[in-house]
Tab-separated table of C-alpha atoms and ligand atoms in Angstrom:
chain	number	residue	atom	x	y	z
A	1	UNK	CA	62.447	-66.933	-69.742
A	2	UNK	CA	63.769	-70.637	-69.688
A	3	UNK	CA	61.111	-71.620	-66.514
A	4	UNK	CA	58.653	-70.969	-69.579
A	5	UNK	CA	57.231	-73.367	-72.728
A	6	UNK	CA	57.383	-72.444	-75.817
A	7	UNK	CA	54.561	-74.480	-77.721
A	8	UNK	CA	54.385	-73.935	-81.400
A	9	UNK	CA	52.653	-75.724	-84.812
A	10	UNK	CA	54.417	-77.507	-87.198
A	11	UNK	CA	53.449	-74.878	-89.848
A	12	UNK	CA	55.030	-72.090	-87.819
A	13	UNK	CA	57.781	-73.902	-86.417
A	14	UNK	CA	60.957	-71.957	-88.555
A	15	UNK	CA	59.495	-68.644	-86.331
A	16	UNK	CA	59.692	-70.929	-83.447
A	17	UNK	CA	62.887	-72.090	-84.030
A	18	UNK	CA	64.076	-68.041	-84.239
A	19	UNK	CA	61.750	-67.210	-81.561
A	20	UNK	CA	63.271	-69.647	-79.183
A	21	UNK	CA	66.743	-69.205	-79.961
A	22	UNK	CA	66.006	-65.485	-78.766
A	23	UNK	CA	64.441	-66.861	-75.221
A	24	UNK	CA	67.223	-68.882	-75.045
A	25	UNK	CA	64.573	-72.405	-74.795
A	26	UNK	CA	63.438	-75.045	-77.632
A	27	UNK	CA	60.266	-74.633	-78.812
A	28	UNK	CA	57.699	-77.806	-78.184
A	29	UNK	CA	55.510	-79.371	-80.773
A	30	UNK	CA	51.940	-79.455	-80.779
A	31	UNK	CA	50.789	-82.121	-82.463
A	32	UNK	CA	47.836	-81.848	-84.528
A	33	UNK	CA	45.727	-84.825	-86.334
A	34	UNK	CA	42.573	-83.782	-88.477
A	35	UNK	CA	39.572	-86.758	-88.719
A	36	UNK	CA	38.269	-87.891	-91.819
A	37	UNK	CA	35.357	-85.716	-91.001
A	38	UNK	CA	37.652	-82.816	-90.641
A	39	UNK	CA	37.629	-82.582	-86.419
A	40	UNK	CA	41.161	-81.793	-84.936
A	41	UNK	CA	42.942	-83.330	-82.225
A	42	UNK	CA	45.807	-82.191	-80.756
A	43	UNK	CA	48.277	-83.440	-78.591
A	44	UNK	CA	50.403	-81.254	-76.400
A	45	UNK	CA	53.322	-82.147	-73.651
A	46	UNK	CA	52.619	-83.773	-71.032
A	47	UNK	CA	53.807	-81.578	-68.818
A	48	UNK	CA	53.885	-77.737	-68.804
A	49	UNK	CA	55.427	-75.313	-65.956
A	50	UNK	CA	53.097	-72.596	-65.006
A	51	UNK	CA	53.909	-69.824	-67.816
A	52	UNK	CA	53.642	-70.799	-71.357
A	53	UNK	CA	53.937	-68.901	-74.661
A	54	UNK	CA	51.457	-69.973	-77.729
A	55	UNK	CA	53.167	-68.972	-80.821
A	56	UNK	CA	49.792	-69.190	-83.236
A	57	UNK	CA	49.349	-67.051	-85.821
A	58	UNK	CA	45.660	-66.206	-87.777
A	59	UNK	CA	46.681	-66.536	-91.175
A	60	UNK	CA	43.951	-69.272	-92.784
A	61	UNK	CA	42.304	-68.109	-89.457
A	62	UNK	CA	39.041	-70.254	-89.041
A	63	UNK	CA	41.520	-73.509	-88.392
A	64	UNK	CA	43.440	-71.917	-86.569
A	65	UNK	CA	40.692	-70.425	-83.555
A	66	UNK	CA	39.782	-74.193	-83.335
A	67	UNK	CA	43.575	-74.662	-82.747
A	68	UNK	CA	43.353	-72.354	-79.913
A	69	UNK	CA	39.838	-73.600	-78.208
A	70	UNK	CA	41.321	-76.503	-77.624
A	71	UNK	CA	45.078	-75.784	-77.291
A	72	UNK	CA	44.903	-73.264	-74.756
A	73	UNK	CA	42.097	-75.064	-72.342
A	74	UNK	CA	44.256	-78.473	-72.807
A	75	UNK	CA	47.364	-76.199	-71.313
A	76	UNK	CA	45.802	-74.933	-68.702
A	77	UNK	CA	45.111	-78.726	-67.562
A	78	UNK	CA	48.407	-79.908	-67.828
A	79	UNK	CA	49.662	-77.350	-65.996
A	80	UNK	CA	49.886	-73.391	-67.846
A	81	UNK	CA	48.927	-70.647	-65.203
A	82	UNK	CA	49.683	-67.657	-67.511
A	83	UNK	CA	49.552	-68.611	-71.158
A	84	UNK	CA	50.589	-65.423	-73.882
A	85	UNK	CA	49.307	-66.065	-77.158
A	86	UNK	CA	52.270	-64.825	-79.596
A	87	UNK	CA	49.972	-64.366	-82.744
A	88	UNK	CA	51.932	-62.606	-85.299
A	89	UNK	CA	48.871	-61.871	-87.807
A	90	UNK	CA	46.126	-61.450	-85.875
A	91	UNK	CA	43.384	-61.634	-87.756
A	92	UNK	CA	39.790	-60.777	-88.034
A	93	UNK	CA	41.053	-57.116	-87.466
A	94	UNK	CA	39.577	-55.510	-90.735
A	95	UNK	CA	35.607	-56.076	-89.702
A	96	UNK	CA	36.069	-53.026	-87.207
A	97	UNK	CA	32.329	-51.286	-87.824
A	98	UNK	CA	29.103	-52.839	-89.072
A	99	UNK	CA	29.300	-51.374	-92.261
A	100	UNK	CA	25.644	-52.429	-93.145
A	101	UNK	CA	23.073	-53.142	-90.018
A	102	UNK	CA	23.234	-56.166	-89.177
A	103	UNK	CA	26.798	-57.048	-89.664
A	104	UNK	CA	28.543	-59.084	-86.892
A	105	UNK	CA	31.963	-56.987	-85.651
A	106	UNK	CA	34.279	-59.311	-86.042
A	107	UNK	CA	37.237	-57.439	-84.448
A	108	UNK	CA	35.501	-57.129	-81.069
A	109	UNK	CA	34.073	-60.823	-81.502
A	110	UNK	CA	37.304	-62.337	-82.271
A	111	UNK	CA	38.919	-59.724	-79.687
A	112	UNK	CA	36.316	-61.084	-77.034
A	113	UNK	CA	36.687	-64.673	-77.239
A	114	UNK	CA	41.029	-64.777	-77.069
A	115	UNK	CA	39.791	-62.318	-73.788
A	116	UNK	CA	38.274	-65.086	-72.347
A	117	UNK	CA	41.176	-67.517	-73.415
A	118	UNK	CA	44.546	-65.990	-72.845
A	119	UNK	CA	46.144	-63.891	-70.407
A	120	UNK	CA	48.629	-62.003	-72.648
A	121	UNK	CA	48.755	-61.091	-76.083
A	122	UNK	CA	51.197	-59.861	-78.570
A	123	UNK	CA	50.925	-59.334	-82.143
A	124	UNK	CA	52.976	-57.407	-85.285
A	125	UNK	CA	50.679	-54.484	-86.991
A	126	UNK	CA	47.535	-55.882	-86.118
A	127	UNK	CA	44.942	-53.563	-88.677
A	128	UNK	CA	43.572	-50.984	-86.407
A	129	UNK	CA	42.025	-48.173	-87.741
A	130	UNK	CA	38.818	-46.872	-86.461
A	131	UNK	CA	39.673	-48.532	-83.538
A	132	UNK	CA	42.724	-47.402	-81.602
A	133	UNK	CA	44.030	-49.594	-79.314
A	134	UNK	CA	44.372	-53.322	-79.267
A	135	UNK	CA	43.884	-53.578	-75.609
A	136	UNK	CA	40.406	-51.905	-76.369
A	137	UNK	CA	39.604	-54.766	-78.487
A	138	UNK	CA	41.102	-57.389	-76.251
A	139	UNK	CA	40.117	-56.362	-72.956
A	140	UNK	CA	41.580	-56.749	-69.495
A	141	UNK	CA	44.468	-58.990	-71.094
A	142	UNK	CA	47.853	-57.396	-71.588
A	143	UNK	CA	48.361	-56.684	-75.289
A	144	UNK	CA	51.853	-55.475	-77.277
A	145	UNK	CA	50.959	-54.298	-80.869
A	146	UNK	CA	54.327	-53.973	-82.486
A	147	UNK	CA	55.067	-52.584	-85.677
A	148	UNK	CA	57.739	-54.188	-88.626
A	149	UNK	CA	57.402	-50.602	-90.316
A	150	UNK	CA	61.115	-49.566	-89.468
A	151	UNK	CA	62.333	-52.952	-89.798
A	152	UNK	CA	60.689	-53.183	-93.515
A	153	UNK	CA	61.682	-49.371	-93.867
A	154	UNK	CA	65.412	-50.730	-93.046
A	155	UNK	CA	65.359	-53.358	-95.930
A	156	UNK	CA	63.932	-50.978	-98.312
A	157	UNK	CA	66.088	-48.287	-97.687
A	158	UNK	CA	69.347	-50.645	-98.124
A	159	UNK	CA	67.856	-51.139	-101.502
A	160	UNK	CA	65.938	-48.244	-102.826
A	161	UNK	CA	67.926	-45.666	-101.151
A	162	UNK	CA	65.793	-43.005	-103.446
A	163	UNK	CA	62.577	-45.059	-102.933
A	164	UNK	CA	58.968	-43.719	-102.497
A	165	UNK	CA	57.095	-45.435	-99.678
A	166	UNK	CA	53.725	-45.365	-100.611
A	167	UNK	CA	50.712	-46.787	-99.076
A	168	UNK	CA	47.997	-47.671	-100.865
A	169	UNK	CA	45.010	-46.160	-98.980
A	170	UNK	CA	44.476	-43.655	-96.144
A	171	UNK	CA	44.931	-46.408	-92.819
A	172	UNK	CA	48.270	-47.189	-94.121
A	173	UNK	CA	49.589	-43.758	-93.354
A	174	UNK	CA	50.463	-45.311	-89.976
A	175	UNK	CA	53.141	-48.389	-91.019
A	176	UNK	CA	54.228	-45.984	-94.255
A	177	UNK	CA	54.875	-42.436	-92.136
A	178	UNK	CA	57.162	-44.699	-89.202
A	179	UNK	CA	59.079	-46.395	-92.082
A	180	UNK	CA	59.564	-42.935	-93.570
A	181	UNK	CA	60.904	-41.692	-90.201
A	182	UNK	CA	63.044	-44.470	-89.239
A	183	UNK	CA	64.712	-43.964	-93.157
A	184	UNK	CA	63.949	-40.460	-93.800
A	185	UNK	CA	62.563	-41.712	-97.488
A	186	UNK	CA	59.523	-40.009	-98.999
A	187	UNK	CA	56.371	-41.106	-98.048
A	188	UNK	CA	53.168	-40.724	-99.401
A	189	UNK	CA	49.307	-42.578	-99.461
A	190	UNK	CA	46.600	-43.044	-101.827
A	191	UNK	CA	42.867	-43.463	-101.519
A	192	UNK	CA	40.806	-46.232	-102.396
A	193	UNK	CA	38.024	-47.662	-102.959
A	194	UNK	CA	36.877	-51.589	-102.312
A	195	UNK	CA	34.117	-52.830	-104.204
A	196	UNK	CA	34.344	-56.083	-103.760
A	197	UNK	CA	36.940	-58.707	-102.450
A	198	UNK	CA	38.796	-58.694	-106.192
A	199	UNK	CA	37.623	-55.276	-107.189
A	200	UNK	CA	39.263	-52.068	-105.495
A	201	UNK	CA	39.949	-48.766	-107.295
A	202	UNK	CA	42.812	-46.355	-106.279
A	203	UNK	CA	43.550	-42.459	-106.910
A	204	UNK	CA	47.187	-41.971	-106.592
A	205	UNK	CA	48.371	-38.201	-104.566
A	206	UNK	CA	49.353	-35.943	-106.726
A	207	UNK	CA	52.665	-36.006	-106.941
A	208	UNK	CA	55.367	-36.246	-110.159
A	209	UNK	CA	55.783	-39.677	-110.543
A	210	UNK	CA	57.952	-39.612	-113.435
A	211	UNK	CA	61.140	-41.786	-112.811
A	212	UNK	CA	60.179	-42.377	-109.332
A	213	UNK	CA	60.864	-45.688	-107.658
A	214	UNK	CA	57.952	-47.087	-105.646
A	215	UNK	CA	58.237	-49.253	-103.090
A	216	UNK	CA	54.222	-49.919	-101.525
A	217	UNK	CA	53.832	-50.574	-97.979
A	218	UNK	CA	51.416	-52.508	-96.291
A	219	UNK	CA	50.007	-54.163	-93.199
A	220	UNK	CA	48.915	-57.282	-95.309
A	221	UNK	CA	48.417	-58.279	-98.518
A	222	UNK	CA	45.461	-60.760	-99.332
A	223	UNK	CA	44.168	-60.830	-102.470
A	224	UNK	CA	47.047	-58.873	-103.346
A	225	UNK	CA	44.373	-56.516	-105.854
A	226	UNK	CA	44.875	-53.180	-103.778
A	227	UNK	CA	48.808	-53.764	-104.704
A	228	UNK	CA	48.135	-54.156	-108.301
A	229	UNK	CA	45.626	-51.340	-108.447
A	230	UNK	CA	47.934	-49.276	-107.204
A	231	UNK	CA	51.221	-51.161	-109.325
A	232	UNK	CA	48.990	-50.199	-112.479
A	233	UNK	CA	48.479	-46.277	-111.061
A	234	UNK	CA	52.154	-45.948	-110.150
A	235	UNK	CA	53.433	-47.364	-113.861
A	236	UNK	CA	50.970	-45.787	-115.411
A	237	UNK	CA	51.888	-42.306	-114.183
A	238	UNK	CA	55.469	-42.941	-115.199
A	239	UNK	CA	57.061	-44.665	-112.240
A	240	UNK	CA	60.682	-46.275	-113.113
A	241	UNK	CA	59.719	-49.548	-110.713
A	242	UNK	CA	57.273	-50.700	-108.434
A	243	UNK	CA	58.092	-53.368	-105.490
A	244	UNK	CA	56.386	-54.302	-102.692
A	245	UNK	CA	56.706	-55.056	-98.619
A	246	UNK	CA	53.953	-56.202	-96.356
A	247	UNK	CA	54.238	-57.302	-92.939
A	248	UNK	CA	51.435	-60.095	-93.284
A	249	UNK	CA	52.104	-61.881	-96.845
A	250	UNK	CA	48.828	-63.935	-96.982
A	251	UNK	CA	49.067	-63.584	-100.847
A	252	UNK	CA	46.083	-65.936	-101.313
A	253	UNK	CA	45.231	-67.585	-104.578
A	254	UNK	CA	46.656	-65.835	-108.120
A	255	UNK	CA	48.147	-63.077	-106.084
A	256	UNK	CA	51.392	-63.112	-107.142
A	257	UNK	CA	51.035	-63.798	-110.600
A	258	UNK	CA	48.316	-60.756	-110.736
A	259	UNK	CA	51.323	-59.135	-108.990
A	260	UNK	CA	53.837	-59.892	-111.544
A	261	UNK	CA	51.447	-59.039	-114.846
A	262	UNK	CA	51.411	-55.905	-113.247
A	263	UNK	CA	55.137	-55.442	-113.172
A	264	UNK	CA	55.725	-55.571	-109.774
A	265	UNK	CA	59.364	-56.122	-109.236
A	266	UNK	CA	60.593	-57.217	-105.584
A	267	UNK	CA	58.251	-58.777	-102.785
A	268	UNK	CA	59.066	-58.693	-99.719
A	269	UNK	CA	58.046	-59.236	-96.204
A	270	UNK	CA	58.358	-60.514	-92.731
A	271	UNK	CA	57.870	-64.228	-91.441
A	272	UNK	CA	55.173	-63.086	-89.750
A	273	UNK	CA	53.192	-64.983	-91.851
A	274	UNK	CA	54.949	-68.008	-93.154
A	275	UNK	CA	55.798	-67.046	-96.822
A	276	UNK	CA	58.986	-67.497	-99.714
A	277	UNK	CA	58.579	-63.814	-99.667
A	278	UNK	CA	59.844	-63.504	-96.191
A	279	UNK	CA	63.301	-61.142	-95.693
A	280	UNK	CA	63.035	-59.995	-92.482
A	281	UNK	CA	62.742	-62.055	-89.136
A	282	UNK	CA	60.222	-60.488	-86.108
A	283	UNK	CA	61.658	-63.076	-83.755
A	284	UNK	CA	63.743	-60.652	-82.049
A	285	UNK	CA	61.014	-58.057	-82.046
A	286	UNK	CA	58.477	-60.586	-80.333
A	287	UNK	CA	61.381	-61.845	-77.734
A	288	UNK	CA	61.608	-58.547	-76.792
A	289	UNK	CA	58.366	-57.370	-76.047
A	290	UNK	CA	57.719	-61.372	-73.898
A	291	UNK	CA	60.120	-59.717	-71.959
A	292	UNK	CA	58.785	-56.762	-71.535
A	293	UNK	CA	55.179	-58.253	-70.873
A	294	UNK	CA	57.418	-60.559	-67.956
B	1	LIG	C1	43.073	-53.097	-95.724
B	1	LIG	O1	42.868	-51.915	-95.784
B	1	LIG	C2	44.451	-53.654	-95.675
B	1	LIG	O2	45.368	-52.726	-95.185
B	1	LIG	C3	44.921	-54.151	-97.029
B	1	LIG	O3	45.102	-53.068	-97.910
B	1	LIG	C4	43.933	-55.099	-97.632
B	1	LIG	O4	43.462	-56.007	-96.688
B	1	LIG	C5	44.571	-55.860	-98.771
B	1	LIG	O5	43.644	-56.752	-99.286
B	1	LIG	P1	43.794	-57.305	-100.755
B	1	LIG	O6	45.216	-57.785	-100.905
B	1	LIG	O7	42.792	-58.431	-100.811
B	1	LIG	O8	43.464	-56.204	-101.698
């Protein structure tokens, strides 16, 4: 992989510091000044060979498509043939439906455009439910959607070796049930219901949850509400402890103080997303699978 450029943002450079120590190259800086009036320019090497990999994750993610209009057309000019977007969160995932008419689909929007950009993509537990596959959504650009279930499962299970993995709603049955196998913990998912961005209601399974240890698992946490919905549920049942791993720890505003009034112990997550509450790196995961992709 060393005929290849790694270009990365200052915000993400620790992942691109792990991600190039597994392709064996150093990563290269984009450089990136914002205008008074809030326009971005950035400034890129000089020179580039013919394949380069983006490292840009979605997290804040309206920035961040800018970023990539004018990163990845800038490349191509100074000399990128193939350019593979490595976009840990990927987001704009959760709009899969119009769920009243006239709602604009996001995912396949958002999947559209980084058609028309890139020629490869790869991304960590992007949230696909009603729709299956991520090359559906991005078409006629090689995808990898990898999962940091088993590798979350793994630090869990070090931990909590009598832990509960629960999920906190029906699409999480996916990252919960491959943690579960990869540790052979107990698994389990609860149903929800979102009212609004801050307001989502949860019915725990019915299960004994008297002395039980909880750990929830989830793709992301953003408002971090569905984990303390479900925190409240769990200790409120009788639960001994609650913690908490998320691939994508967007935690946005009071998140992780609502977490903590609700007596969440541990957080923990991947550097996916850049976050204090990172434990586990998906640097190898992503070398692996730019391999893979060639
Ligand atoms: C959606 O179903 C996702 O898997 C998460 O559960 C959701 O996005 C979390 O959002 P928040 O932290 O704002 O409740």
């Amino acid at each position: 992989m060393n005929d290849s450029a790694l270009l990365a943002f200052d915000d993400e450079w620790e992942l691109a510091i792990a991600l190039g120590h597994q392709m064996a190259i150093d990563p290269q800086l984009i450089e990136c000044h914002r205008f008074p009036d809030g326009e971005l320019k950035l400034r890129l090497p000089d020179l580039l060979p013919r394949r380069v990999v983006l490292l840009r994750g979605l997290h804040q993610p309206n920035e961040k498509l800018i970023e990539l209009l004018l990163a990845v057309p800038a490349a191509r000019e100074l000399g990128a043939r193939h350019i593979t977007l490595v976009c840990p969160y990927l987001a704009y995932m959760r709009q899969d439906i119009a769920f009243r008419p006239g709602e604009a689909v996001s995912q396949r929007h958002i999947g559209e455009l980084l058609a028309h950009l890139v020629d490869g993509v790869i991304t960590i537990d992007p949230h696909l439910h009603r729709i299956a596959s991520l090359d559906t959504v991005i078409p006629g650009v090689r995808c990898t959607a990898l999962s940091a279930a088993e590798l979350l499962g793994d630090w869990v299970a070090a931990r909590r070796t009598d832990a509960l993995l629960l999920g906190p709603d029906e699409e999480s049955l996916q990252w919960v049930a491959r943690a579960a196998q990869a540790t052979g913990l107990d698994h389990a998912v609860c149903r929800k219901l979102r009212l609004g961005d801050r307001d989502v209601r949860i019915a725990l399974p019915e299960i004994d949850w008297s002395g039980r240890r909880v750990v929830l698992m989830d793709d992301v946490a953003s408002t971090g509400r569905t984990l303390v919905e479900t925190a409240h549920a769990c200790l409120g049942a009788g639960a001994r402890s609650v913690d908490v791993a998320v691939t994508h720890a967007l935690f946005v505003g009071d998140a992780l103080a609502q977490l903590r009034a609700a007596g969440v112990g541990e957080i923990w997550s991947t550097d996916a997303v850049p976050h204090g509450s990172s434990v586990v790196s998906v640097a190898p995961m992503l070398a692996d699978a730019l391999r893979e992709q060639g």
